[in-house]
Amino acid sequence: MKRHAAITEPRWIRYLLIGISILFLISFLITPLILIFVKAFEGGIGLYLKAFVEPEALAAMRLTALVVCIAVPLNTIFGLCASWAITKFEFRGKGFLLTLIDLPFTVSPVISGLIFVLLFSDKSWLGGIFYNLGIQIIFSTPGIVMVTTFVTFPFVARELIPLMQSQGIEEEEAALTLGATGWQTFWRVSLPNIKWGLMYGIILCTARAVGEFGAVSVVSGHIRGLTNTMPLHIEILYNEYNFTAAFAVSSLMVFGALVTLLIKHYIEWRMKGEKRL
Amino acid sequence: MSIIIQNVSKAFGDVDVLKDLSFEVKTGELIALLGPSGSGKTTLLRSIAGLEVIDSGNILFHGDDTKDKTVQERQVGFVFQHYALFKHMTVFENVAFGLRVRDKKSRPSESEIERKVHELLQLVQLDYLGKRYPSQLSGGQRQRIALARALAIEPQLLLLDEPFGALDAKVRKELRKWLRRLHDELHITSVFVTHDVEEALEVADRIVIMNEGRIEQIGTPEEVYHHCANAFVYQFIGNVNLFHGRVEDKVAHFGNVSVSLPETSEQETKDTVFYVRPHDLDIHHSAPDSTAFKAKIDHVHLAGPVVRVDLTSEWGDPVHVEITQDYYLSMTFQKGMDVFVSPKDGRLFMQDYSI
C-alpha cells in the first residue's frame, strides 16, 4: 500500500528498522537453525540416522510421545471446562480462577518441578500414600506426565477464554429455544464456533509439552532408557561430547517445531478468514 | 396459545427488575412490551421463554403452569435482537436446525426437512439465499432468516426481542409492516419487545407499557395514545411540554396564567404539572384568551411536514410548538419575535404522582 509521505517515516528510518530486524533474526534465529542441521549431518547421513535407532533415543522418543498423548488431551478437556465455566456462567471467584490458570506461566518451570518433588517424594505425606500402594511418581513416568501437564495447562484455556467471551451466549440460547439439548448445543453450535481457537491452543500446548525441559529435568532423575524425554536425551548426548547425535535428535525436534509453525500459521489464517466473514 | 402472567417478580441481586406483574395475552394476539431501557421488558420476555427463572408468581401457557418446564419443553419461537444465527451454518442449515435436533422418533425425513425449510424460506421471501452464510446477508435478511428458523419448530408462541432494534430506520419500517402482515397470515400468538413508540403503535394489537419493572398501562394503540393512564405514559408516548404550577382553591396557577378547575376534588394546596403536546399549542400575535402567555421565539425549524418552533416563556421555561406550514406562512412569525402561546388541549397530573 502506498502511503503519503506526511503520515509515514522517512525512507532511511524505515530501512534502518527493517535492517535491524532482519540482522537480528539472521544472527539469533536462522544461523543457529542452519547450524543445527549442518552439525547433525557432519558425520554423513549414516551417522545421522544411527542417532535415531539407538535404543536410548527410541525410548526417549517413545516417552515424549506418551507424555504428549496424556498431557495434551487432559489440558484440552481442562481448557474447555475452564473457559466454558468462566465465559458462560457468573460465579464468585472468577477472577481468582483466571489468575490461577496463569500461574504456570509466571512460575519458573524448575520451581514447578521442585514443587512436585516436594509433593510426591517418598517422605512427603502424599508421596507416602502412593509409595505404600507401590506407585512411584517422582523419577518415573507419572511424575513427568504430571509436571508437563502442569506447565502446559494454560495454553488451551488462555486461547479459548477471550474467543468465547467475544462470542457471548446468544447462539447457545437460540439453540436451546429450538429444542436442542445441552449436548447437542455443545457439539453443533459451541464447538464449531471455537474449533480454530481450540486447534491453535492444542498446537501451542503440544509444542510446549514436547520441548519442556526444566520441570521435567527436576522430576525425571535422568534414568537412561526409562525417564529421559527427548530434550533430556539431547542434554545427555551433548554432555558426553556426542555432538553429532545430539544435533541429530535436535534436528528432529526443530523439524517438528517448523511443522508446528506451519500448522499454526494455517490456523491463524483460517481464524482470520472466519472473523472477516 | 394464551399466556397468563400472574404476579411475576424477579430480582437480579439487589435490583428488582420485575415487580408483581400480571396480564394476559389472548390466543392469536400480537402484543408489544413497550418501555424505556431498564424497564424490565426484555427480562419478562426471556422469563416467558424460560431463558430466565422468575423468583415468584406464575406464567401459564394455555392455563398450564410452566414452572417446571425447560426452555426446550416450552417450544416457543424466540427471535433475538442480534439475530443469533449460527455463523458456521448455511441459511438452509440454520432454518433446519430445530428439525434436525429432534429425537429419532419425531425427526422428519431428509426430504421432509428440505420441503419444510424451502417452504419457510419462501414465507420470508428469501428462498434464493439458502446456500449463503449469515455473514453474507444484510441485517434485514438476517432477521427474516432468524424468524424463519424460529417458525421451523411450529411454535405456539412467538417471542421477539427488539427484533428491528439493530436495523436502520428505513429497513425497520419495511420490516415491521411485513411482520404485521405475516402475523395476520399465521395468527401465532406473538409478544415483541420494543422501545420504539411508533413501532408499537403501528404493529401491535395491544401494548403493555412498562417502566421500572411495573406495568403503567395496557391497551390498544388508540387507547394508550389518546387516553394516557398517567404522567409517565403521557411523557413516554410522545413529545410533551411541562408547565409546573400549583393548585389552590380549585384554581391552577402557572406563571401568570390561572385556570379554574371546577371539577377537581383536591382541597389542599398542591404542586401540579400541566402536560401539553407540541401540536396542542397555538401561537398568536395577540392574546386570544386568558390562558395565553407571552413567549419569545428562539428558533424556527422549517424542514419537515410541520414547522417546529422553539420559544422561551415569559417566566423562562423552554416551550416547543408544532404548527402547520400553511399557518406559519400566513402568520409570518420570525426569530426574536414576542408572541402569545395558548393551549388547545392538555393533561393535568398532580405532583405527588411520581414519574
XYZ file of C-alpha atoms in Angstrom:
632
model
C 0.000 0.000 0.000
C 1.363 3.393 -0.927
C 1.105 5.962 1.826
C 1.554 9.649 1.802
C 4.929 10.946 2.959
C 3.284 13.102 5.618
C 1.930 10.130 7.556
C 4.898 7.799 7.278
C 8.528 7.852 8.440
C 11.461 8.959 6.199
C 12.826 6.238 3.996
C 16.151 5.845 5.832
C 14.365 5.220 9.163
C 12.200 2.560 7.593
C 15.171 0.788 6.019
C 17.170 1.060 9.239
C 14.396 -0.548 11.305
C 13.769 -3.289 8.765
C 17.551 -3.892 8.508
C 17.997 -4.210 12.259
C 15.108 -6.672 12.493
C 16.470 -8.831 9.689
C 20.013 -8.776 11.047
C 18.743 -9.781 14.455
C 16.658 -12.636 13.071
C 19.544 -13.931 10.956
C 22.110 -13.886 13.759
C 19.911 -15.182 16.559
C 17.444 -17.460 14.811
C 18.276 -18.514 11.297
C 22.020 -19.116 11.697
C 21.603 -21.364 14.750
C 18.820 -23.273 12.978
C 21.046 -23.903 9.943
C 23.956 -24.805 12.195
C 21.892 -27.483 13.895
C 21.317 -29.210 10.569
C 24.934 -28.700 9.466
C 26.229 -30.231 12.675
C 23.738 -33.081 12.515
C 24.823 -34.128 9.029
C 28.560 -33.543 9.676
C 29.307 -37.231 10.024
C 27.280 -38.207 6.980
C 23.721 -39.475 6.645
C 24.613 -42.875 8.080
C 25.763 -41.479 11.380
C 22.799 -39.125 11.388
C 20.295 -41.957 11.101
C 22.179 -44.064 13.622
C 21.348 -41.493 16.288
C 17.674 -42.439 15.980
C 17.970 -46.204 16.118
C 19.879 -46.187 19.403
C 17.612 -47.909 21.961
C 18.006 -44.964 24.330
C 16.974 -42.498 21.633
C 13.979 -44.634 20.748
C 12.994 -44.869 24.397
C 13.249 -41.063 24.743
C 11.048 -40.530 21.694
C 8.519 -43.051 22.966
C 8.408 -41.383 26.378
C 7.961 -37.921 24.866
C 5.157 -39.240 22.671
C 3.484 -40.851 25.681
C 3.740 -37.655 27.744
C 2.249 -35.594 24.906
C -0.552 -38.116 24.374
C -1.606 -37.820 28.010
C -0.856 -34.167 28.837
C -2.397 -32.571 25.723
C -5.825 -34.295 25.865
C -6.005 -33.622 29.618
C -5.294 -29.937 29.079
C -7.724 -29.768 26.176
C -10.526 -31.062 28.387
C -9.443 -28.828 31.248
C -9.163 -25.827 28.947
C -12.656 -26.397 27.542
C -14.180 -26.812 31.015
C -12.427 -23.760 32.462
C -13.186 -21.435 29.575
C -16.781 -22.688 29.470
C -17.219 -22.040 33.177
C -15.598 -18.619 33.026
C -17.432 -17.318 29.967
C -20.893 -18.872 30.247
C -21.556 -18.687 33.989
C -21.428 -15.983 36.620
C -19.888 -17.089 39.884
C -17.799 -15.887 42.791
C -14.033 -16.217 42.496
C -13.965 -15.944 38.705
C -11.024 -13.540 38.771
C -9.172 -15.819 41.160
C -9.661 -18.798 38.834
C -8.313 -16.729 35.925
C -5.222 -15.837 37.946
C -4.704 -19.478 38.902
C -4.800 -20.521 35.260
C -1.920 -18.117 34.578
C 0.186 -19.479 37.423
C 2.260 -21.959 35.362
C 3.200 -19.099 33.021
C 4.578 -16.995 35.834
C 6.367 -19.666 37.875
C 9.737 -20.860 36.589
C 9.498 -24.469 35.316
C 12.320 -25.527 37.626
C 10.268 -24.391 40.603
C 7.221 -26.218 39.229
C 9.365 -29.365 39.127
C 10.581 -28.818 42.674
C 7.007 -28.376 43.924
C 6.135 -31.796 42.504
C 9.235 -33.355 44.059
C 8.195 -31.928 47.438
C 4.614 -33.116 46.984
C 5.313 -36.645 45.834
C 8.682 -37.645 47.284
C 8.582 -40.855 49.333
C 8.879 -38.938 52.586
C 6.043 -36.491 51.928
C 2.511 -37.203 53.126
C 1.016 -37.560 49.619
C 4.031 -39.370 48.160
C 3.937 -41.765 51.113
C 0.435 -42.870 50.232
C 1.472 -43.681 46.661
C 4.679 -45.323 47.909
C 2.647 -47.672 50.093
C 0.476 -48.506 47.100
C 3.613 -49.370 45.193
C 3.316 -46.493 42.752
C 6.389 -44.387 42.173
C 5.735 -40.897 40.926
C 8.966 -38.938 41.194
C 11.834 -40.211 38.999
C 9.252 -42.079 36.958
C 6.810 -41.595 34.071
C 3.793 -40.425 36.188
C 5.848 -37.549 37.587
C 6.984 -36.472 34.126
C 3.419 -36.554 32.826
C 2.209 -34.544 35.831
C 4.750 -31.722 35.586
C 4.298 -31.490 31.825
C 0.536 -31.231 32.308
C 1.059 -28.578 34.972
C 3.440 -26.488 32.893
C 1.266 -26.609 29.772
C -2.189 -26.245 31.219
C -2.799 -22.532 30.484
C -2.387 -22.846 26.710
C -5.824 -24.094 25.649
C -7.776 -22.151 28.270
C -5.918 -18.896 27.589
C -6.655 -19.230 23.894
C -10.362 -20.039 24.328
C -11.420 -17.599 27.057
C -11.117 -14.353 25.037
C -12.619 -16.037 21.980
C -15.631 -17.344 23.864
C -16.057 -14.060 25.724
C -16.297 -12.188 22.452
C -18.872 -14.639 21.113
C -21.285 -14.433 24.039
C -24.043 -16.963 24.647
C -26.780 -15.859 22.256
C -26.211 -18.662 19.751
C -26.363 -21.232 22.534
C -29.603 -19.710 23.803
C -31.033 -19.786 20.297
C -30.154 -23.488 20.019
C -31.922 -24.190 23.326
C -35.105 -22.404 22.245
C -35.051 -24.519 19.075
C -35.206 -27.642 21.217
C -31.547 -28.721 21.224
C -30.249 -30.491 24.337
C -27.162 -29.185 26.131
C -25.032 -31.871 24.491
C -26.358 -31.097 21.001
C -25.790 -27.399 21.600
C -22.166 -28.064 22.540
C -21.387 -30.276 19.539
C -23.374 -28.438 16.888
C -23.064 -24.800 17.950
C -20.376 -24.111 20.563
C -17.615 -26.395 19.317
C -17.756 -25.388 15.621
C -17.555 -21.751 16.722
C -14.338 -22.266 18.654
C -12.725 -25.040 16.627
C -9.851 -22.980 15.194
C -9.092 -21.354 18.525
C -9.117 -24.773 20.124
C -6.763 -26.186 17.483
C -4.440 -23.254 17.972
C -4.354 -23.847 21.720
C -3.716 -27.572 21.230
C -0.830 -26.853 18.845
C 0.847 -24.467 21.285
C 0.232 -26.894 24.131
C 1.768 -29.781 22.151
C 4.822 -27.761 21.161
C 5.487 -26.860 24.760
C 4.818 -30.395 26.034
C 7.378 -31.815 23.578
C 10.021 -29.247 24.381
C 9.609 -28.844 28.161
C 12.985 -29.194 29.810
C 13.294 -27.516 33.210
C 10.427 -29.027 35.149
C 10.859 -32.444 33.573
C 14.584 -32.384 34.297
C 13.902 -31.932 38.021
C 11.443 -34.815 38.408
C 12.859 -37.240 35.842
C 16.023 -38.438 37.574
C 17.701 -38.914 34.179
C 17.468 -42.717 34.105
C 18.642 -43.722 30.640
C 16.148 -45.549 28.521
C 13.495 -45.082 31.230
C 12.862 -41.492 32.286
C 14.616 -39.469 29.628
C 12.461 -37.414 27.304
C 13.880 -36.090 24.025
C 15.201 -32.775 25.405
C 16.826 -34.628 28.322
C 18.314 -37.181 25.951
C 19.839 -34.378 23.893
C 21.373 -32.871 27.004
C 22.991 -36.192 27.960
C 24.370 -36.719 24.455
C 25.777 -33.203 24.495
C 27.408 -33.637 27.898
C 29.088 -36.787 26.572
C 30.574 -34.809 23.664
C 28.470 -36.875 21.248
C 27.696 -33.751 19.229
C 26.560 -35.412 16.021
C 23.918 -37.484 17.803
C 22.861 -34.526 19.955
C 22.347 -32.351 16.922
C 20.666 -35.144 15.002
C 17.975 -35.550 17.682
C 17.775 -31.746 17.923
C 17.195 -31.502 14.199
C 14.228 -33.822 14.561
C 12.751 -31.519 17.221
C 13.470 -28.450 15.115
C 11.744 -30.109 12.190
C 8.753 -30.774 14.438
C 8.763 -27.152 15.565
C 8.816 -25.912 11.961
C 5.856 -28.139 11.070
C 4.060 -26.815 14.150
C 4.736 -23.254 13.000
C 3.288 -24.020 9.593
C 0.138 -25.529 11.101
C -0.119 -22.570 13.463
C 0.175 -20.191 10.554
C -2.512 -22.057 8.634
C -4.849 -21.954 11.630
C -4.250 -18.236 12.138
C -5.088 -17.688 8.506
C -8.320 -19.676 8.877
C -9.292 -17.853 12.068
C -8.762 -14.505 10.388
C -10.853 -15.663 7.451
C -13.656 -16.653 9.777
C -13.549 -13.343 11.623
C -13.734 -11.423 8.357
C -16.911 -13.250 7.310
C -51.970 -20.245 22.687
C -52.924 -17.902 25.518
C -50.441 -16.731 28.133
C -51.329 -15.608 31.626
C -48.733 -13.695 33.642
C -49.648 -13.831 37.345
C -47.879 -11.700 39.976
C -44.481 -12.260 38.390
C -41.481 -10.830 40.261
C -37.766 -11.132 39.670
C -34.618 -9.532 41.066
C -31.024 -9.506 39.848
C -29.092 -9.257 43.110
C -30.481 -6.218 44.929
C -32.255 -4.799 41.898
C -35.934 -5.646 41.426
C -36.395 -5.868 37.667
C -39.957 -7.231 37.624
C -42.355 -6.085 40.325
C -45.533 -8.133 40.684
C -46.630 -8.079 37.048
C -49.944 -9.513 35.878
C -51.564 -9.508 32.466
C -52.957 -11.804 29.838
C -52.180 -12.446 26.172
C -55.091 -13.874 24.218
C -54.686 -16.570 21.576
C -53.584 -15.113 18.258
C -52.825 -11.660 19.643
C -49.796 -9.543 18.752
C -48.646 -7.778 21.907
C -45.929 -5.141 22.284
C -43.966 -4.764 25.501
C -43.020 -1.094 25.329
C -40.785 0.800 27.705
C -37.514 2.654 28.157
C -34.320 0.649 28.618
C -34.095 -0.868 32.061
C -37.868 -1.195 32.373
C -37.680 -4.997 32.568
C -39.393 -5.767 29.254
C -36.615 -7.999 27.897
C -36.311 -9.822 31.222
C -40.053 -10.507 31.117
C -39.820 -11.827 27.560
C -36.870 -14.074 28.456
C -38.773 -15.318 31.503
C -41.705 -16.324 29.302
C -39.276 -18.237 27.048
C -37.666 -19.931 30.050
C -34.274 -18.289 29.498
C -34.631 -16.593 32.891
C -36.103 -18.039 36.072
C -38.681 -15.899 37.875
C -38.492 -15.514 41.659
C -42.233 -15.663 42.313
C -45.559 -15.718 40.503
C -46.725 -17.916 37.657
C -46.574 -17.935 33.887
C -49.337 -20.069 32.392
C -49.395 -21.368 28.809
C -52.922 -22.432 27.857
C -53.773 -22.473 31.545
C -50.859 -24.792 32.462
C -48.113 -23.581 34.766
C -44.685 -23.510 33.098
C -42.663 -23.529 36.319
C -41.114 -26.966 35.758
C -40.759 -26.673 32.007
C -37.314 -26.198 30.468
C -36.633 -23.885 27.545
C -36.758 -26.834 25.164
C -40.076 -28.121 26.520
C -41.788 -24.742 26.180
C -41.419 -24.847 22.387
C -41.515 -21.114 21.882
C -40.054 -19.407 18.845
C -37.551 -16.808 20.009
C -36.062 -14.103 17.797
C -33.021 -12.318 19.200
C -32.144 -8.664 18.723
C -28.780 -9.515 17.166
C -30.236 -12.443 15.192
C -28.037 -15.103 16.902
C -27.817 -17.035 13.647
C -25.354 -19.938 13.656
C -22.365 -18.382 11.873
C -20.844 -21.637 10.647
C -24.065 -22.971 9.066
C -25.703 -22.017 5.802
C -29.058 -20.278 5.845
C -30.683 -23.603 4.960
C -28.986 -25.405 7.873
C -29.896 -22.595 10.247
C -33.575 -22.992 9.456
C -33.321 -26.800 9.505
C -31.607 -26.811 12.933
C -34.777 -27.072 15.006
C -35.905 -30.084 12.960
C -32.532 -31.852 12.961
C -32.066 -31.765 16.742
C -35.329 -33.612 17.400
C -35.023 -37.142 18.742
C -35.157 -40.001 16.246
C -38.836 -40.718 16.739
C -40.151 -37.269 15.891
C -37.430 -36.176 13.456
C -38.784 -35.690 9.944
C -37.118 -37.428 6.995
C -34.430 -35.591 4.997
C -36.827 -34.887 2.126
C -39.450 -33.659 4.569
C -36.905 -31.299 6.191
C -35.935 -29.982 2.782
C -39.540 -29.329 1.801
C -40.279 -27.604 5.118
C -37.182 -25.364 5.032
C -37.908 -24.220 1.487
C -41.490 -23.508 2.460
C -40.303 -21.309 5.351
C -37.687 -19.565 3.224
C -40.402 -18.799 0.702
C -42.567 -17.428 3.506
C -39.833 -14.926 4.402
C -39.160 -14.387 0.669
C -35.516 -15.459 0.842
C -35.562 -18.913 -0.750
C -32.754 -17.911 -3.125
C -30.340 -17.369 -0.190
C -30.403 -20.941 1.153
C -26.768 -21.717 0.349
C -25.334 -18.467 1.720
C -23.788 -17.962 5.138
C -25.259 -15.462 7.640
C -22.247 -13.156 7.237
C -23.139 -12.704 3.576
C -26.607 -11.310 4.342
C -27.822 -7.820 5.201
C -29.265 -7.091 8.636
C -32.857 -7.213 7.424
C -32.270 -10.534 5.645
C -30.629 -11.994 8.747
C -33.575 -11.060 10.909
C -36.009 -12.666 8.467
C -33.907 -15.854 8.472
C -33.915 -15.776 12.277
C -37.701 -15.582 12.120
C -37.924 -18.478 9.649
C -35.657 -20.530 11.933
C -37.894 -19.808 14.932
C -41.013 -20.753 12.942
C -39.492 -24.094 11.866
C -40.352 -25.724 15.180
C -44.007 -24.739 14.647
C -44.192 -22.742 17.873
C -47.500 -21.945 19.543
C -45.933 -18.726 20.750
C -43.511 -16.367 19.067
C -41.328 -14.062 21.168
C -39.299 -11.279 19.563
C -36.693 -9.286 21.497
C -36.283 -5.842 19.877
C -36.457 -7.583 16.505
C -35.712 -4.463 14.479
C -33.524 -2.683 17.011
C -30.262 -3.252 15.140
C -31.567 -2.173 11.725
C -31.521 1.232 10.075
C -34.663 3.351 10.075
C -35.870 2.556 6.574
C -35.451 -1.241 6.792
C -37.082 -1.139 10.213
C -40.206 0.463 8.835
C -40.487 -2.007 5.966
C -39.859 -4.989 8.200
C -42.422 -4.037 10.812
C -45.140 -3.694 8.178
C -44.091 -7.086 6.888
C -44.214 -8.591 10.410
C -47.750 -7.300 10.833
C -48.825 -8.888 7.523
C -47.105 -12.163 8.450
C -48.918 -12.213 11.763
C -52.245 -11.656 10.027
C -51.436 -14.685 7.845
C -50.194 -17.081 10.530
C -52.098 -15.940 13.650
C -49.422 -17.163 16.025
C -49.702 -15.597 19.472
C -46.789 -13.168 19.491
C -45.084 -10.885 22.004
C -42.430 -8.417 20.920
C -40.261 -6.073 22.920
C -39.538 -2.559 21.714
C -38.508 0.841 22.991
C -39.789 2.467 19.798
C -43.216 4.020 20.440
C -44.033 4.403 16.759
C -43.241 0.732 16.149
C -45.509 -0.432 18.971
C -48.350 1.860 17.898
C -48.143 0.674 14.299
C -47.692 -3.074 14.728
C -49.339 -4.263 17.944
C -52.923 -5.279 18.689
C -52.367 -4.255 22.280
C -49.499 -2.524 24.053
C -48.171 -3.188 27.543
C -46.261 -0.098 28.671
C -43.630 -0.893 31.287
C -41.464 1.301 33.478
C -39.044 0.290 36.246
C -40.413 -3.237 36.416
C -44.061 -2.185 36.632
C -46.883 -2.031 34.131
C -48.020 1.571 33.583
C -50.838 0.895 31.133
C -52.274 -1.862 28.935
C -54.428 -1.045 25.957
C -54.876 -0.815 22.216
C -52.670 1.706 20.366
C -55.620 4.152 20.245
C -56.264 3.810 23.974
C -52.692 4.356 25.087
C -52.219 7.247 22.656
C -55.400 9.154 23.373
C -56.134 8.111 26.946
C -52.826 8.019 28.752
C -53.255 6.466 32.174
C -50.675 8.634 33.902
C -47.946 11.216 33.560
C -45.276 8.641 32.666
C -47.261 7.263 29.737
C -48.131 10.765 28.576
C -44.473 11.724 28.512
C -43.237 8.445 27.055
C -45.704 8.154 24.200
C -44.888 11.500 22.559
C -43.139 14.852 22.866
C -44.522 16.990 25.607
C -44.218 20.441 27.244
C -44.228 20.566 31.025
C -45.643 23.521 32.954
C -45.079 23.394 36.696
C -47.648 25.163 38.861
C -49.843 24.990 41.943
C -53.486 24.156 42.558
C -55.140 26.343 45.166
C -58.887 26.597 45.888
C -59.807 24.807 42.669
C -57.686 27.194 40.622
C -54.424 26.166 38.954
C -51.680 28.784 38.623
C -48.937 28.536 36.026
C -46.677 31.564 35.809
C -49.029 34.446 35.125
C -51.825 32.204 33.855
C -54.650 30.932 36.041
C -57.104 28.227 35.105
C -60.120 27.367 37.188
C -60.709 23.686 37.819
C -64.315 23.351 38.998
C -64.282 19.554 38.884
C -61.136 18.866 40.896
C -61.555 17.084 44.195
C -58.274 18.452 45.566
C -58.909 20.517 48.669
C -55.432 21.377 49.854
C -52.755 23.337 48.016
C -50.674 21.067 45.805
C -47.925 21.217 43.211
C -49.095 20.222 39.792
C -47.726 19.712 36.300
C -49.608 20.560 33.151
C -48.639 18.370 30.144
C -49.253 19.670 26.632
C -48.199 18.095 23.342
C -46.369 20.496 20.969
C -49.180 20.240 18.406
C -51.753 21.161 21.061
C -50.219 24.625 21.446
C -51.076 27.589 19.211
C -49.045 30.709 18.526
C -50.764 34.122 18.091
C -49.704 37.706 17.643
C -52.161 38.864 20.335
C -53.612 37.043 23.344
C -56.775 35.136 22.260
C -57.988 34.411 25.830
C -56.887 34.337 29.466
C -54.986 31.022 29.136
C -52.457 32.526 26.719
C -48.993 33.504 27.925
C -46.222 35.595 26.461
C -43.193 33.958 24.864
C -40.226 34.843 22.682
C -39.366 32.857 19.521
C -35.822 31.411 19.767
C -35.705 29.264 16.713
C -37.853 28.046 13.819
C -37.251 24.618 12.206
C -38.776 24.647 8.753
C -37.604 21.255 7.459
C -40.260 18.571 7.807
C -44.017 18.142 7.431
C -44.699 20.577 10.303
C -42.950 23.711 11.468
C -41.319 23.295 14.877
C -40.916 26.478 16.865
C -38.719 26.767 19.983
C -39.741 29.540 22.395
C -38.966 30.765 25.877
C -41.952 31.570 28.086
C -42.117 34.859 29.952
C -41.037 33.034 33.165
C -38.046 31.455 31.400
C -39.105 27.872 30.593
C -38.434 26.399 27.134
C -41.606 25.745 25.082
C -41.884 23.639 21.934
C -44.741 24.174 19.494
C -45.643 22.468 16.233
C -47.756 24.373 13.680
C -48.644 23.629 10.074
C -46.597 25.065 7.205
C -49.690 26.943 5.974
C -50.370 28.568 9.343
C -46.706 29.539 9.651
C -46.702 31.206 6.237
C -49.956 33.091 6.910
C -48.750 34.454 10.269
C -45.151 35.425 9.298
C -43.534 34.542 12.643
C -39.855 35.373 12.959
C -36.970 34.632 15.263
C -36.795 37.038 18.205
C -40.470 37.992 17.953
C -42.668 38.277 21.086
C -45.845 36.218 20.655
C -48.640 34.591 22.685
C -48.953 30.861 23.198
C -52.213 29.177 24.186
C -53.011 25.504 24.832
C -55.857 23.778 22.975
C -55.634 20.580 24.991
C -53.514 19.027 27.705
C -53.486 16.952 30.859
C -53.044 17.922 34.463
C -51.234 15.487 36.755
C -50.796 16.146 40.463
C -47.187 16.271 41.553
C -47.440 13.514 44.188
C -47.592 11.088 41.299
C -44.008 10.122 40.860
C -42.589 9.774 37.376
